């Protein structure tokens, strides 16, 4: 009869001990990754919202504030795209069913959330800036400032005068052609 050698009790205990240590290390590592993801994710949301909104304001045309229509929970602005189409927008702290968010919406309807799960937000608008003071649910505070174009009233008057001058100039050209003919 041939005898086969099996595990010794000491070898079996050592294997179980190594396995338990590896499982505990992996469990601790996974918990640390989850915690890091939660902390980093919130910071990224604010930064991402800032970048996206800033791109919207500046990439395809220009935007200018409307401080006379704005208040502490709503900033109104106009965006003129590169094709000359003008649209009114509002950036507002919005609360519905206990959910608090910062969103942008158009005058024609629809909205896009920029940040959700906020505790509070205050908006301040002047001739060239929109400032948002955010308080997140975990108590962190961020202040975001966006610089917009200043809508020059002089430029509007100049463009009106130019169109009036063009009309007068067109009439003069017509009269000159009639005199020649």
Coordinates of C-alpha atoms in Angstrom, one line a residue:
X1 CA 0.0 0.0 0.0
X2 CA 1.2 3.4 -1.0
X3 CA 0.5 6.3 1.2
X4 CA -0.3 9.7 -0.2
X5 CA 0.7 12.7 1.8
X6 CA -1.9 15.4 2.5
X7 CA -1.8 18.8 4.0
X8 CA -0.6 19.1 7.5
X9 CA -2.8 21.0 10.0
X10 CA -0.1 23.7 10.2
X11 CA -0.1 24.2 6.4
X12 CA -3.9 24.4 6.3
X13 CA -4.0 27.0 9.1
X14 CA -1.2 29.1 7.4
X15 CA -3.2 29.0 4.1
X16 CA -6.4 30.2 5.8
X17 CA -4.4 32.9 7.6
X18 CA -2.9 34.3 4.3
X19 CA -6.3 34.2 2.6
X20 CA -7.9 36.2 5.5
X21 CA -5.2 38.8 5.4
X22 CA -5.6 39.2 1.6
X23 CA -9.4 39.5 1.9
X24 CA -9.1 42.2 4.7
X25 CA -6.6 44.2 2.6
X26 CA -8.9 44.1 -0.5
X27 CA -11.9 45.1 1.6
X28 CA -10.1 48.0 3.1
X29 CA -8.8 49.1 -0.3
X30 CA -12.3 49.0 -1.8
X31 CA -13.7 51.1 1.1
X32 CA -11.0 53.7 0.6
X33 CA -11.7 53.8 -3.1
X34 CA -15.4 54.3 -2.5
X35 CA -14.7 57.2 0.0
X36 CA -12.3 58.8 -2.4
X37 CA -14.8 58.6 -5.2
X38 CA -17.5 60.3 -3.1
X39 CA -15.2 63.2 -2.1
X40 CA -13.7 63.7 -5.5
X41 CA -17.0 63.4 -7.4
X42 CA -18.5 66.4 -5.7
X43 CA -15.6 68.6 -6.4
X44 CA -15.6 67.5 -10.0
X45 CA -19.3 68.3 -10.4
X46 CA -18.8 71.9 -9.4
X47 CA -15.8 72.2 -11.7
X48 CA -17.6 70.5 -14.6
X49 CA -20.6 72.7 -14.2
X50 CA -18.4 75.8 -14.2
X51 CA -16.5 74.7 -17.4
X52 CA -19.7 73.7 -19.3
X53 CA -21.6 76.9 -18.4
X54 CA -18.6 79.1 -19.3
X55 CA -18.2 77.4 -22.7
X56 CA -21.9 77.9 -23.3
X57 CA -21.5 81.6 -22.6
X58 CA -18.5 82.2 -24.8
X59 CA -18.0 79.5 -27.5
X60 CA -20.7 80.3 -30.0
X61 CA -21.2 84.1 -29.9
X62 CA -21.5 86.3 -26.9
X63 CA -23.6 86.8 -23.8
X64 CA -24.6 89.8 -21.7
X65 CA -26.3 90.2 -18.4
X66 CA -29.7 91.8 -17.7
X67 CA -29.3 93.0 -14.0
X68 CA -32.6 94.8 -14.0
X69 CA -34.4 91.5 -14.4
X70 CA -32.2 89.5 -12.0
X71 CA -32.4 88.9 -8.3
X72 CA -30.7 86.8 -5.6
X73 CA -32.1 83.5 -6.8
X74 CA -32.2 84.2 -10.6
X75 CA -29.7 85.7 -13.1
X76 CA -31.2 86.7 -16.5
X77 CA -28.9 87.0 -19.5
X78 CA -29.1 87.1 -23.3
X79 CA -27.0 85.0 -25.6
X80 CA -26.4 86.0 -29.2
X81 CA -25.0 83.2 -31.2
X82 CA -22.6 83.6 -34.2
X83 CA -25.5 83.6 -36.6
X84 CA -27.1 86.6 -34.8
X85 CA -29.9 84.7 -33.2
X86 CA -30.7 86.2 -29.7
X87 CA -32.2 84.1 -26.9
X88 CA -33.0 85.0 -23.3
X89 CA -31.9 82.6 -20.6
X90 CA -32.1 82.5 -16.8
X91 CA -29.7 80.8 -14.4
X92 CA -31.6 80.1 -11.2
X93 CA -31.6 78.3 -7.9
X94 CA -34.6 76.0 -8.2
X95 CA -36.4 74.0 -5.6
X96 CA -39.0 71.3 -6.4
X97 CA -40.2 68.5 -4.1
X98 CA -37.3 69.1 -1.7
X99 CA -34.7 68.8 -4.5
X100 CA -32.5 71.9 -4.8
X101 CA -30.6 72.6 -8.0
X102 CA -28.9 75.2 -10.0
X103 CA -30.4 75.2 -13.5
X104 CA -30.5 77.2 -16.7
X105 CA -33.6 77.7 -18.7
X106 CA -34.8 79.5 -21.8
X107 CA -37.6 81.9 -22.3
X108 CA -39.2 79.5 -24.7
X109 CA -39.3 76.7 -22.1
X110 CA -37.2 73.7 -21.0
X111 CA -34.3 73.6 -18.6
X112 CA -30.9 72.0 -18.0
X113 CA -29.7 71.2 -14.5
X114 CA -26.1 72.3 -13.9
X115 CA -25.7 71.2 -10.2
X116 CA -28.1 69.1 -8.1
X117 CA -28.2 68.3 -4.4
X118 CA -27.5 71.8 -3.2
X119 CA -28.3 73.3 0.2
X120 CA -28.4 76.9 -1.0
X121 CA -27.3 79.2 -3.7
X122 CA -27.3 83.0 -4.0
X123 CA -26.8 84.8 -7.4
X124 CA -25.5 88.3 -7.9
X125 CA -25.6 90.0 -11.3
X126 CA -24.0 93.3 -12.4
X127 CA -23.3 94.7 -15.9
X128 CA -20.5 92.3 -16.7
X129 CA -20.6 89.4 -14.2
X130 CA -22.8 86.6 -12.8
X131 CA -21.6 85.5 -9.4
X132 CA -22.9 82.3 -7.8
X133 CA -22.4 81.5 -4.1
X134 CA -23.1 77.8 -3.6
X135 CA -23.5 75.8 -0.4
X136 CA -23.5 72.1 -0.9
X137 CA -25.3 69.6 1.3
X138 CA -22.1 68.5 3.0
X139 CA -21.3 72.2 4.0
X140 CA -18.7 73.0 1.4
X141 CA -19.0 76.4 -0.2
X142 CA -17.9 77.6 -3.6
X143 CA -18.1 80.9 -5.3
X144 CA -18.3 80.8 -9.1
X145 CA -17.8 84.0 -11.2
X146 CA -18.6 84.3 -14.9
X147 CA -17.5 87.3 -16.9
X148 CA -19.9 88.2 -19.7
X149 CA -19.8 90.9 -22.4
X150 CA -21.0 94.3 -21.4
X151 CA -23.9 95.3 -23.7
X152 CA -22.9 98.7 -24.9
X153 CA -25.9 101.0 -25.3
X154 CA -23.7 103.3 -27.4
X155 CA -23.2 100.4 -29.9
X156 CA -26.9 99.9 -30.1
X157 CA -27.4 103.6 -30.9
X158 CA -24.6 103.6 -33.4
X159 CA -26.1 100.6 -35.2
X160 CA -29.5 102.4 -35.3
X161 CA -27.8 105.5 -36.7
X162 CA -25.9 103.4 -39.3
X163 CA -29.2 101.8 -40.5
X164 CA -30.8 105.3 -40.7
X165 CA -27.8 106.6 -42.6
X166 CA -27.9 103.7 -45.0
X167 CA -31.5 104.4 -45.7
X168 CA -30.8 108.1 -46.3
X169 CA -27.8 107.1 -48.4
X170 CA -29.8 104.7 -50.5
X171 CA -32.3 107.5 -51.2
X172 CA -29.6 109.9 -52.3
X173 CA -28.2 107.3 -54.7
X174 CA -31.6 106.8 -56.2
X175 CA -32.0 110.6 -56.7
X176 CA -28.5 110.8 -58.3
X177 CA -29.4 108.0 -60.7
X178 CA -32.7 109.8 -61.6
X179 CA -30.8 113.1 -62.3
X180 CA -28.3 111.3 -64.6
X181 CA -31.1 109.5 -66.5

